[in-house]
mmCIF file with all atom_site columns, C-alpha atoms and ligand atoms in Angstrom:
data_model
loop_
_atom_site.group_PDB
_atom_site.id
_atom_site.type_symbol
_atom_site.label_atom_id
_atom_site.label_alt_id
_atom_site.label_comp_id
_atom_site.label_asym_id
_atom_site.label_entity_id
_atom_site.label_seq_id
_atom_site.pdbx_PDB_ins_code
_atom_site.Cartn_x
_atom_site.Cartn_y
_atom_site.Cartn_z
_atom_site.occupancy
_atom_site.B_iso_or_equiv
_atom_site.pdbx_formal_charge
_atom_site.auth_seq_id
_atom_site.auth_comp_id
_atom_site.auth_asym_id
_atom_site.auth_atom_id
_atom_site.pdbx_PDB_model_num
ATOM   1   C CA . UNK A 1 1   ? 33.024  -7.423 -158.273 1.00 54.00 ? 1318 UNK A CA 1
ATOM   2   C CA . UNK A 1 2   ? 34.180  -5.598 -161.376 1.00 59.00 ? 1319 UNK A CA 1
ATOM   3   C CA . UNK A 1 3   ? 33.172  -1.937 -161.472 1.00 59.00 ? 1320 UNK A CA 1
ATOM   4   C CA . UNK A 1 4   ? 31.323  -2.315 -164.786 1.00 65.00 ? 1321 UNK A CA 1
ATOM   5   C CA . UNK A 1 5   ? 29.035  -5.002 -163.213 1.00 66.00 ? 1322 UNK A CA 1
ATOM   6   C CA . UNK A 1 6   ? 27.980  -2.521 -160.537 1.00 69.00 ? 1323 UNK A CA 1
ATOM   7   C CA . UNK A 1 7   ? 27.254  0.096  -163.192 1.00 80.00 ? 1324 UNK A CA 1
ATOM   8   C CA . UNK A 1 8   ? 25.112  -2.399 -165.142 1.00 81.00 ? 1325 UNK A CA 1
ATOM   9   C CA . UNK A 1 9   ? 23.205  -3.428 -162.015 1.00 82.00 ? 1326 UNK A CA 1
ATOM   10  C CA . UNK A 1 10  ? 22.634  0.223  -161.070 1.00 84.00 ? 1327 UNK A CA 1
ATOM   11  C CA . UNK A 1 11  ? 21.395  0.953  -164.566 1.00 83.00 ? 1328 UNK A CA 1
ATOM   12  C CA . UNK A 1 12  ? 19.013  -2.041 -164.521 1.00 83.00 ? 1329 UNK A CA 1
ATOM   13  C CA . UNK A 1 13  ? 17.718  -0.974 -161.109 1.00 84.00 ? 1330 UNK A CA 1
ATOM   14  C CA . UNK A 1 14  ? 17.150  2.573  -162.356 1.00 81.00 ? 1331 UNK A CA 1
ATOM   15  C CA . UNK A 1 15  ? 15.229  1.287  -165.390 1.00 80.00 ? 1332 UNK A CA 1
ATOM   16  C CA . UNK A 1 16  ? 13.127  -0.987 -163.153 1.00 79.00 ? 1333 UNK A CA 1
ATOM   17  C CA . UNK A 1 17  ? 12.280  1.874  -160.750 1.00 77.00 ? 1334 UNK A CA 1
ATOM   18  C CA . UNK A 1 18  ? 11.441  4.194  -163.655 1.00 73.00 ? 1335 UNK A CA 1
ATOM   19  C CA . UNK A 1 19  ? 9.135   1.567  -165.248 1.00 73.00 ? 1336 UNK A CA 1
ATOM   20  C CA . UNK A 1 20  ? 7.381   0.871  -161.940 1.00 70.00 ? 1337 UNK A CA 1
ATOM   21  C CA . UNK A 1 21  ? 6.898   4.577  -161.259 1.00 67.00 ? 1338 UNK A CA 1
ATOM   22  C CA . UNK A 1 22  ? 5.386   5.331  -164.643 1.00 67.00 ? 1339 UNK A CA 1
ATOM   23  C CA . UNK A 1 23  ? 2.981   2.381  -164.322 1.00 64.00 ? 1340 UNK A CA 1
ATOM   24  C CA . UNK A 1 24  ? 2.177   3.399  -160.758 1.00 62.00 ? 1341 UNK A CA 1
ATOM   25  C CA . UNK A 1 25  ? 1.278   6.905  -161.913 1.00 61.00 ? 1342 UNK A CA 1
ATOM   26  C CA . UNK A 1 26  ? -1.030  5.497  -164.599 1.00 62.00 ? 1343 UNK A CA 1
ATOM   27  C CA . UNK A 1 27  ? -2.983  3.362  -162.129 1.00 70.00 ? 1344 UNK A CA 1
ATOM   28  C CA . UNK A 1 28  ? -3.346  6.232  -159.668 1.00 90.00 ? 1345 UNK A CA 1
ATOM   29  C CA . UNK A 1 29  ? -5.686  7.981  -162.111 1.00 94.00 ? 1346 UNK A CA 1
ATOM   30  C CA . UNK A 1 30  ? -9.002  6.751  -163.406 1.00 95.00 ? 1347 UNK A CA 1
ATOM   31  C CA . UNK A 1 31  ? -11.868 7.814  -165.663 1.00 96.00 ? 1348 UNK A CA 1
ATOM   32  C CA . UNK A 1 32  ? -15.285 8.264  -164.070 1.00 97.00 ? 1349 UNK A CA 1
ATOM   33  C CA . UNK A 1 33  ? -18.410 8.804  -166.157 1.00 98.00 ? 1350 UNK A CA 1
ATOM   34  C CA . UNK A 1 34  ? -21.425 10.470 -164.565 1.00 98.00 ? 1351 UNK A CA 1
ATOM   35  C CA . UNK A 1 35  ? -24.827 11.611 -165.805 1.00 98.00 ? 1352 UNK A CA 1
ATOM   36  C CA . UNK A 1 36  ? -26.869 14.376 -164.187 1.00 98.00 ? 1353 UNK A CA 1
ATOM   37  C CA . UNK A 1 37  ? -30.156 16.078 -165.078 1.00 98.00 ? 1354 UNK A CA 1
ATOM   38  C CA . UNK A 1 38  ? -30.158 19.825 -164.313 1.00 98.00 ? 1355 UNK A CA 1
ATOM   39  C CA . UNK A 1 39  ? -33.601 21.082 -163.337 1.00 98.00 ? 1356 UNK A CA 1
ATOM   40  C CA . UNK A 1 40  ? -33.757 24.762 -164.270 1.00 97.00 ? 1357 UNK A CA 1
ATOM   41  C CA . UNK A 1 41  ? -36.679 27.056 -163.473 1.00 95.00 ? 1358 UNK A CA 1
ATOM   42  C CA . UNK A 1 42  ? -36.741 30.602 -164.818 1.00 90.00 ? 1359 UNK A CA 1
ATOM   43  C CA . UNK A 1 43  ? -39.874 31.841 -163.020 1.00 90.00 ? 1360 UNK A CA 1
ATOM   44  C CA . UNK A 1 44  ? -40.781 32.401 -159.397 1.00 87.00 ? 1361 UNK A CA 1
ATOM   45  C CA . UNK A 1 45  ? -41.572 30.816 -157.057 1.00 89.00 ? 1362 UNK A CA 1
ATOM   46  C CA . UNK A 1 46  ? -38.228 29.177 -156.536 1.00 91.00 ? 1363 UNK A CA 1
ATOM   47  C CA . UNK A 1 47  ? -36.532 30.231 -159.766 1.00 96.00 ? 1364 UNK A CA 1
ATOM   48  C CA . UNK A 1 48  ? -33.093 28.599 -160.112 1.00 97.00 ? 1365 UNK A CA 1
ATOM   49  C CA . UNK A 1 49  ? -31.775 31.074 -162.663 1.00 96.00 ? 1366 UNK A CA 1
ATOM   50  C CA . UNK A 1 50  ? -31.608 34.867 -162.422 1.00 95.00 ? 1367 UNK A CA 1
ATOM   51  C CA . UNK A 1 51  ? -30.231 37.753 -164.480 1.00 95.00 ? 1368 UNK A CA 1
ATOM   52  C CA . UNK A 1 52  ? -27.477 39.543 -162.578 1.00 96.00 ? 1369 UNK A CA 1
ATOM   53  C CA . UNK A 1 53  ? -26.745 42.262 -165.115 1.00 97.00 ? 1370 UNK A CA 1
ATOM   54  C CA . UNK A 1 54  ? -26.575 43.158 -168.800 1.00 97.00 ? 1371 UNK A CA 1
ATOM   55  C CA . UNK A 1 55  ? -25.670 46.012 -171.139 1.00 97.00 ? 1372 UNK A CA 1
ATOM   56  C CA . UNK A 1 56  ? -27.591 49.203 -170.169 1.00 97.00 ? 1373 UNK A CA 1
ATOM   57  C CA . UNK A 1 57  ? -30.290 50.057 -172.687 1.00 96.00 ? 1374 UNK A CA 1
ATOM   58  C CA . UNK A 1 58  ? -30.197 46.601 -174.312 1.00 95.00 ? 1375 UNK A CA 1
ATOM   59  C CA . UNK A 1 59  ? -32.363 43.541 -173.744 1.00 95.00 ? 1376 UNK A CA 1
ATOM   60  C CA . UNK A 1 60  ? -31.136 41.235 -171.002 1.00 96.00 ? 1377 UNK A CA 1
ATOM   61  C CA . UNK A 1 61  ? -31.856 37.634 -171.990 1.00 93.00 ? 1378 UNK A CA 1
ATOM   62  C CA . UNK A 1 62  ? -30.313 34.316 -173.096 1.00 92.00 ? 1379 UNK A CA 1
ATOM   63  C CA . UNK A 1 63  ? -29.687 35.579 -176.641 1.00 94.00 ? 1380 UNK A CA 1
ATOM   64  C CA . UNK A 1 64  ? -28.398 39.061 -175.854 1.00 97.00 ? 1381 UNK A CA 1
ATOM   65  C CA . UNK A 1 65  ? -24.648 39.727 -175.692 1.00 98.00 ? 1382 UNK A CA 1
ATOM   66  C CA . UNK A 1 66  ? -23.335 40.659 -172.267 1.00 98.00 ? 1383 UNK A CA 1
ATOM   67  C CA . UNK A 1 67  ? -26.186 39.270 -170.180 1.00 98.00 ? 1384 UNK A CA 1
ATOM   68  C CA . UNK A 1 68  ? -24.929 37.514 -167.074 1.00 98.00 ? 1385 UNK A CA 1
ATOM   69  C CA . UNK A 1 69  ? -27.019 34.880 -165.295 1.00 97.00 ? 1386 UNK A CA 1
ATOM   70  C CA . UNK A 1 70  ? -26.525 33.123 -161.968 1.00 98.00 ? 1387 UNK A CA 1
ATOM   71  C CA . UNK A 1 71  ? -27.661 29.514 -161.791 1.00 97.00 ? 1388 UNK A CA 1
ATOM   72  C CA . UNK A 1 72  ? -28.313 27.088 -158.943 1.00 98.00 ? 1389 UNK A CA 1
ATOM   73  C CA . UNK A 1 73  ? -30.040 23.961 -160.286 1.00 98.00 ? 1390 UNK A CA 1
ATOM   74  C CA . UNK A 1 74  ? -30.888 20.755 -158.501 1.00 98.00 ? 1391 UNK A CA 1
ATOM   75  C CA . UNK A 1 75  ? -29.245 17.789 -160.268 1.00 98.00 ? 1392 UNK A CA 1
ATOM   76  C CA . UNK A 1 76  ? -31.343 14.640 -160.339 1.00 98.00 ? 1393 UNK A CA 1
ATOM   77  C CA . UNK A 1 77  ? -30.697 11.037 -161.338 1.00 98.00 ? 1394 UNK A CA 1
ATOM   78  C CA . UNK A 1 78  ? -33.272 10.965 -164.147 1.00 98.00 ? 1395 UNK A CA 1
ATOM   79  C CA . UNK A 1 79  ? -35.272 13.515 -166.146 1.00 97.00 ? 1396 UNK A CA 1
ATOM   80  C CA . UNK A 1 80  ? -38.049 13.297 -163.552 1.00 96.00 ? 1397 UNK A CA 1
ATOM   81  C CA . UNK A 1 81  ? -37.673 16.222 -161.110 1.00 95.00 ? 1398 UNK A CA 1
ATOM   82  C CA . UNK A 1 82  ? -38.881 13.921 -158.299 1.00 97.00 ? 1399 UNK A CA 1
ATOM   83  C CA . UNK A 1 83  ? -36.046 11.425 -158.857 1.00 98.00 ? 1400 UNK A CA 1
ATOM   84  C CA . UNK A 1 84  ? -33.104 11.177 -156.451 1.00 98.00 ? 1401 UNK A CA 1
ATOM   85  C CA . UNK A 1 85  ? -31.132 14.396 -155.929 1.00 98.00 ? 1402 UNK A CA 1
ATOM   86  C CA . UNK A 1 86  ? -27.426 13.956 -156.667 1.00 98.00 ? 1403 UNK A CA 1
ATOM   87  C CA . UNK A 1 87  ? -26.290 17.531 -155.982 1.00 98.00 ? 1404 UNK A CA 1
ATOM   88  C CA . UNK A 1 88  ? -26.505 21.058 -157.376 1.00 98.00 ? 1405 UNK A CA 1
ATOM   89  C CA . UNK A 1 89  ? -25.016 22.828 -160.406 1.00 98.00 ? 1406 UNK A CA 1
ATOM   90  C CA . UNK A 1 90  ? -24.046 26.326 -159.292 1.00 98.00 ? 1407 UNK A CA 1
ATOM   91  C CA . UNK A 1 91  ? -22.420 29.099 -161.299 1.00 98.00 ? 1408 UNK A CA 1
ATOM   92  C CA . UNK A 1 92  ? -22.780 31.554 -164.164 1.00 97.00 ? 1409 UNK A CA 1
ATOM   93  C CA . UNK A 1 93  ? -23.793 31.841 -167.793 1.00 97.00 ? 1410 UNK A CA 1
ATOM   94  C CA . UNK A 1 94  ? -22.504 34.867 -169.685 1.00 98.00 ? 1411 UNK A CA 1
ATOM   95  C CA . UNK A 1 95  ? -23.745 35.464 -173.234 1.00 98.00 ? 1412 UNK A CA 1
ATOM   96  C CA . UNK A 1 96  ? -20.303 35.879 -174.763 1.00 98.00 ? 1413 UNK A CA 1
ATOM   97  C CA . UNK A 1 97  ? -20.721 36.287 -178.533 1.00 98.00 ? 1414 UNK A CA 1
ATOM   98  C CA . UNK A 1 98  ? -21.938 39.548 -180.089 1.00 97.00 ? 1415 UNK A CA 1
ATOM   99  C CA . UNK A 1 99  ? -24.634 37.689 -182.049 1.00 97.00 ? 1416 UNK A CA 1
ATOM   100 C CA . UNK A 1 100 ? -25.926 36.108 -178.828 1.00 97.00 ? 1417 UNK A CA 1
ATOM   101 C CA . UNK A 1 101 ? -25.462 32.519 -180.007 1.00 97.00 ? 1418 UNK A CA 1
ATOM   102 C CA . UNK A 1 102 ? -22.781 31.480 -177.506 1.00 98.00 ? 1419 UNK A CA 1
ATOM   103 C CA . UNK A 1 103 ? -22.874 31.322 -173.717 1.00 98.00 ? 1420 UNK A CA 1
ATOM   104 C CA . UNK A 1 104 ? -19.744 30.967 -171.652 1.00 98.00 ? 1421 UNK A CA 1
ATOM   105 C CA . UNK A 1 105 ? -20.655 28.465 -168.956 1.00 98.00 ? 1422 UNK A CA 1
ATOM   106 C CA . UNK A 1 106 ? -18.939 28.240 -165.569 1.00 98.00 ? 1423 UNK A CA 1
ATOM   107 C CA . UNK A 1 107 ? -20.431 25.634 -163.250 1.00 98.00 ? 1424 UNK A CA 1
ATOM   108 C CA . UNK A 1 108 ? -19.450 23.935 -160.055 1.00 98.00 ? 1425 UNK A CA 1
ATOM   109 C CA . UNK A 1 109 ? -21.122 20.565 -159.580 1.00 98.00 ? 1426 UNK A CA 1
ATOM   110 C CA . UNK A 1 110 ? -21.591 20.256 -155.832 1.00 98.00 ? 1427 UNK A CA 1
ATOM   111 C CA . UNK A 1 111 ? -22.200 16.561 -155.217 1.00 98.00 ? 1428 UNK A CA 1
ATOM   112 C CA . UNK A 1 112 ? -24.137 15.351 -152.184 1.00 98.00 ? 1429 UNK A CA 1
ATOM   113 C CA . UNK A 1 113 ? -24.984 11.732 -152.965 1.00 95.00 ? 1430 UNK A CA 1
ATOM   114 C CA . UNK A 1 114 ? -23.379 8.681  -151.347 1.00 94.00 ? 1431 UNK A CA 1
ATOM   115 C CA . UNK A 1 115 ? -19.642 8.259  -151.966 1.00 95.00 ? 1432 UNK A CA 1
ATOM   116 C CA . UNK A 1 116 ? -19.365 11.560 -153.856 1.00 97.00 ? 1433 UNK A CA 1
ATOM   117 C CA . UNK A 1 117 ? -20.939 13.598 -151.043 1.00 98.00 ? 1434 UNK A CA 1
ATOM   118 C CA . UNK A 1 118 ? -18.663 16.617 -150.429 1.00 97.00 ? 1435 UNK A CA 1
ATOM   119 C CA . UNK A 1 119 ? -16.781 16.314 -153.756 1.00 98.00 ? 1436 UNK A CA 1
ATOM   120 C CA . UNK A 1 120 ? -17.036 18.867 -156.556 1.00 98.00 ? 1437 UNK A CA 1
ATOM   121 C CA . UNK A 1 121 ? -16.373 19.000 -160.314 1.00 98.00 ? 1438 UNK A CA 1
ATOM   122 C CA . UNK A 1 122 ? -15.559 22.261 -162.126 1.00 98.00 ? 1439 UNK A CA 1
ATOM   123 C CA . UNK A 1 123 ? -16.886 22.880 -165.631 1.00 98.00 ? 1440 UNK A CA 1
ATOM   124 C CA . UNK A 1 124 ? -16.132 25.658 -168.096 1.00 98.00 ? 1441 UNK A CA 1
ATOM   125 C CA . UNK A 1 125 ? -16.625 26.261 -171.791 1.00 98.00 ? 1442 UNK A CA 1
ATOM   126 C CA . UNK A 1 126 ? -18.413 27.909 -174.671 1.00 97.00 ? 1443 UNK A CA 1
ATOM   127 C CA . UNK A 1 127 ? -21.888 26.547 -175.247 1.00 97.00 ? 1444 UNK A CA 1
ATOM   128 C CA . UNK A 1 128 ? -23.290 27.080 -178.762 1.00 97.00 ? 1445 UNK A CA 1
ATOM   129 C CA . UNK A 1 129 ? -26.802 27.471 -177.435 1.00 94.00 ? 1446 UNK A CA 1
ATOM   130 C CA . UNK A 1 130 ? -28.793 26.115 -180.370 1.00 94.00 ? 1447 UNK A CA 1
ATOM   131 C CA . UNK A 1 131 ? -26.608 23.033 -180.891 1.00 97.00 ? 1448 UNK A CA 1
ATOM   132 C CA . UNK A 1 132 ? -28.225 19.770 -179.753 1.00 97.00 ? 1449 UNK A CA 1
ATOM   133 C CA . UNK A 1 133 ? -25.017 18.660 -178.014 1.00 98.00 ? 1450 UNK A CA 1
ATOM   134 C CA . UNK A 1 134 ? -22.748 21.322 -176.464 1.00 98.00 ? 1451 UNK A CA 1
ATOM   135 C CA . UNK A 1 135 ? -19.286 20.205 -175.335 1.00 98.00 ? 1452 UNK A CA 1
ATOM   136 C CA . UNK A 1 136 ? -17.478 21.973 -172.503 1.00 98.00 ? 1453 UNK A CA 1
ATOM   137 C CA . UNK A 1 137 ? -14.335 21.175 -170.509 1.00 98.00 ? 1454 UNK A CA 1
ATOM   138 C CA . UNK A 1 138 ? -13.953 19.674 -167.058 1.00 98.00 ? 1455 UNK A CA 1
ATOM   139 C CA . UNK A 1 139 ? -11.226 21.880 -165.626 1.00 98.00 ? 1456 UNK A CA 1
ATOM   140 C CA . UNK A 1 140 ? -10.848 20.541 -162.115 1.00 98.00 ? 1457 UNK A CA 1
ATOM   141 C CA . UNK A 1 141 ? -12.314 18.893 -159.080 1.00 98.00 ? 1458 UNK A CA 1
ATOM   142 C CA . UNK A 1 142 ? -12.066 18.394 -155.341 1.00 97.00 ? 1459 UNK A CA 1
ATOM   143 C CA . UNK A 1 143 ? -12.486 15.441 -152.993 1.00 97.00 ? 1460 UNK A CA 1
ATOM   144 C CA . UNK A 1 144 ? -12.848 12.258 -155.067 1.00 96.00 ? 1461 UNK A CA 1
ATOM   145 C CA . UNK A 1 145 ? -12.154 14.317 -158.215 1.00 97.00 ? 1462 UNK A CA 1
ATOM   146 C CA . UNK A 1 146 ? -8.813  15.929 -157.295 1.00 96.00 ? 1463 UNK A CA 1
ATOM   147 C CA . UNK A 1 147 ? -6.639  16.787 -160.309 1.00 95.00 ? 1464 UNK A CA 1
ATOM   148 C CA . UNK A 1 148 ? -9.779  16.267 -162.401 1.00 97.00 ? 1465 UNK A CA 1
ATOM   149 C CA . UNK A 1 149 ? -9.834  17.019 -166.109 1.00 97.00 ? 1466 UNK A CA 1
ATOM   150 C CA . UNK A 1 150 ? -12.020 15.837 -168.939 1.00 98.00 ? 1467 UNK A CA 1
ATOM   151 C CA . UNK A 1 151 ? -15.072 16.916 -170.850 1.00 98.00 ? 1468 UNK A CA 1
ATOM   152 C CA . UNK A 1 152 ? -18.826 17.170 -170.507 1.00 98.00 ? 1469 UNK A CA 1
ATOM   153 C CA . UNK A 1 153 ? -21.764 17.498 -172.868 1.00 98.00 ? 1470 UNK A CA 1
ATOM   154 C CA . UNK A 1 154 ? -24.932 19.505 -172.329 1.00 98.00 ? 1471 UNK A CA 1
ATOM   155 C CA . UNK A 1 155 ? -28.178 18.465 -174.020 1.00 98.00 ? 1472 UNK A CA 1
ATOM   156 C CA . UNK A 1 156 ? -31.556 20.119 -173.510 1.00 97.00 ? 1473 UNK A CA 1
ATOM   157 C CA . UNK A 1 157 ? -33.978 17.222 -173.045 1.00 97.00 ? 1474 UNK A CA 1
ATOM   158 C CA . UNK A 1 158 ? -36.998 19.283 -171.977 1.00 97.00 ? 1475 UNK A CA 1
ATOM   159 C CA . UNK A 1 159 ? -38.036 22.885 -172.586 1.00 95.00 ? 1476 UNK A CA 1
ATOM   160 C CA . UNK A 1 160 ? -41.273 24.584 -171.576 1.00 94.00 ? 1477 UNK A CA 1
ATOM   161 C CA . UNK A 1 161 ? -41.594 27.448 -174.061 1.00 90.00 ? 1478 UNK A CA 1
ATOM   162 C CA . UNK A 1 162 ? -44.028 29.357 -171.800 1.00 91.00 ? 1479 UNK A CA 1
ATOM   163 C CA . UNK A 1 163 ? -42.181 29.374 -168.479 1.00 90.00 ? 1480 UNK A CA 1
ATOM   164 C CA . UNK A 1 164 ? -38.613 28.801 -169.686 1.00 88.00 ? 1481 UNK A CA 1
ATOM   165 C CA . UNK A 1 165 ? -38.324 25.789 -167.354 1.00 93.00 ? 1482 UNK A CA 1
ATOM   166 C CA . UNK A 1 166 ? -35.885 23.269 -168.808 1.00 96.00 ? 1483 UNK A CA 1
ATOM   167 C CA . UNK A 1 167 ? -34.007 20.076 -168.104 1.00 98.00 ? 1484 UNK A CA 1
ATOM   168 C CA . UNK A 1 168 ? -30.427 19.628 -169.294 1.00 98.00 ? 1485 UNK A CA 1
ATOM   169 C CA . UNK A 1 169 ? -28.700 16.254 -169.424 1.00 98.00 ? 1486 UNK A CA 1
ATOM   170 C CA . UNK A 1 170 ? -25.067 16.641 -168.411 1.00 98.00 ? 1487 UNK A CA 1
ATOM   171 C CA . UNK A 1 171 ? -22.736 13.759 -169.374 1.00 98.00 ? 1488 UNK A CA 1
ATOM   172 C CA . UNK A 1 172 ? -19.435 14.099 -167.554 1.00 98.00 ? 1489 UNK A CA 1
ATOM   173 C CA . UNK A 1 173 ? -16.213 12.175 -168.216 1.00 98.00 ? 1490 UNK A CA 1
ATOM   174 C CA . UNK A 1 174 ? -13.546 13.057 -165.675 1.00 98.00 ? 1491 UNK A CA 1
ATOM   175 C CA . UNK A 1 175 ? -10.046 11.633 -165.291 1.00 97.00 ? 1492 UNK A CA 1
ATOM   176 C CA . UNK A 1 176 ? -8.945  12.124 -161.692 1.00 96.00 ? 1493 UNK A CA 1
ATOM   177 C CA . UNK A 1 177 ? -6.546  11.034 -158.992 1.00 94.00 ? 1494 UNK A CA 1
ATOM   178 C CA . UNK A 1 178 ? -7.439  8.007  -156.880 1.00 90.00 ? 1495 UNK A CA 1
ATOM   179 C CA . UNK A 1 179 ? -5.587  9.407  -153.860 1.00 79.00 ? 1496 UNK A CA 1
HETATM 180 C C1 . LIG B 2 .   ? -40.693 26.702 -153.169 1.00 81.15 ? 995  LIG B C1 1
HETATM 181 O O1 . LIG B 2 .   ? -39.773 26.450 -152.105 1.00 81.15 ? 995  LIG B O1 1
HETATM 182 C C2 . LIG B 2 .   ? -40.400 26.344 -150.838 1.00 81.15 ? 995  LIG B C2 1
HETATM 183 C C3 . LIG B 2 .   ? -39.302 26.236 -149.795 1.00 81.15 ? 995  LIG B C3 1
HETATM 184 O O2 . LIG B 2 .   ? -38.347 25.263 -150.145 1.00 81.15 ? 995  LIG B O2 1
HETATM 185 C C4 . LIG B 2 .   ? -41.339 25.136 -150.850 1.00 81.15 ? 995  LIG B C4 1
HETATM 186 O O3 . LIG B 2 .   ? -41.997 25.024 -149.607 1.00 81.15 ? 995  LIG B O3 1
HETATM 187 C C5 . LIG B 2 .   ? -42.396 25.308 -151.956 1.00 81.15 ? 995  LIG B C5 1
HETATM 188 O O4 . LIG B 2 .   ? -43.178 24.160 -152.069 1.00 81.15 ? 995  LIG B O4 1
HETATM 189 C C6 . LIG B 2 .   ? -41.700 25.572 -153.311 1.00 81.15 ? 995  LIG B C6 1
HETATM 190 N N1 . LIG B 2 .   ? -42.719 25.907 -154.300 1.00 81.15 ? 995  LIG B N1 1
HETATM 191 C C7 . LIG B 2 .   ? -42.768 25.354 -155.498 1.00 81.15 ? 995  LIG B C7 1
HETATM 192 C C8 . LIG B 2 .   ? -43.878 25.787 -156.385 1.00 81.15 ? 995  LIG B C8 1
HETATM 193 O O5 . LIG B 2 .   ? -41.920 24.540 -155.903 1.00 81.15 ? 995  LIG B O5 1
HETATM 194 C C1 . LIG B 2 .   ? -23.378 14.603 -146.891 1.00 81.15 ? 996  LIG B C1 1
HETATM 195 O O1 . LIG B 2 .   ? -22.437 15.102 -145.979 1.00 81.15 ? 996  LIG B O1 1
HETATM 196 C C2 . LIG B 2 .   ? -22.960 16.074 -145.061 1.00 81.15 ? 996  LIG B C2 1
HETATM 197 C C3 . LIG B 2 .   ? -21.812 16.654 -144.282 1.00 81.15 ? 996  LIG B C3 1
HETATM 198 O O2 . LIG B 2 .   ? -20.903 15.670 -143.881 1.00 81.15 ? 996  LIG B O2 1
HETATM 199 C C4 . LIG B 2 .   ? -24.027 15.396 -144.204 1.00 81.15 ? 996  LIG B C4 1
HETATM 200 O O3 . LIG B 2 .   ? -24.582 16.326 -143.301 1.00 81.15 ? 996  LIG B O3 1
HETATM 201 C C5 . LIG B 2 .   ? -25.119 14.837 -145.113 1.00 81.15 ? 996  LIG B C5 1
HETATM 202 O O4 . LIG B 2 .   ? -26.076 14.127 -144.346 1.00 81.15 ? 996  LIG B O4 1
HETATM 203 C C6 . LIG B 2 .   ? -24.530 13.919 -146.177 1.00 81.15 ? 996  LIG B C6 1
HETATM 204 N N1 . LIG B 2 .   ? -25.578 13.585 -147.144 1.00 81.15 ? 996  LIG B N1 1
HETATM 205 C C7 . LIG B 2 .   ? -25.808 12.335 -147.560 1.00 81.15 ? 996  LIG B C7 1
HETATM 206 C C8 . LIG B 2 .   ? -26.906 12.161 -148.546 1.00 81.15 ? 996  LIG B C8 1
HETATM 207 O O5 . LIG B 2 .   ? -25.179 11.381 -147.169 1.00 81.15 ? 996  LIG B O5 1
#
């Protein structure tokens, strides 16, 4: 066999392996779209949101710079609080703009339903609080959502002006590893 034939064969083999690998990598990731309804209650009993701290001498609330809230909401399948529970959204809101209009949101979606039980999705971003649709980033995940990245939108679909109770629809698109 002439040496240049071997070189050609080696080159072809290398190209084939490279092509297979890049396709393989593409099919090892997939997009998953999920919808959750976050049931938030601001008043006792069983409040799911609480002020942790704020700027001394200033008001501590959702439109006051520097106020930090902890959140632990049940996530349900539909807007109805009695519908199936899919997990919990746990984390922080920090009012991050001086004019109070923006909240920096850090949430861990702790999933407990069916095949996603034990998996989590991490969410972070700036929420322009009075916008109808607020987009934040999916920055990671565990379990079924390893190497997760993507985006999510927050929409307030119910708000009780008296008690502050609200329901937020969270639409999540996450690209993640299948392994
Ligand atoms: C508050 O939580 C307790 C314990 O989970 C439960 O028994 C009670 O019914 C809840 N109260 C309301 C008003 O949701
Ligand atoms: C989720 O997993 C935990 C721990 O493995 C288990 O105790 C629980 O029953 C599971 N929940 C559902 C809804 O399958």
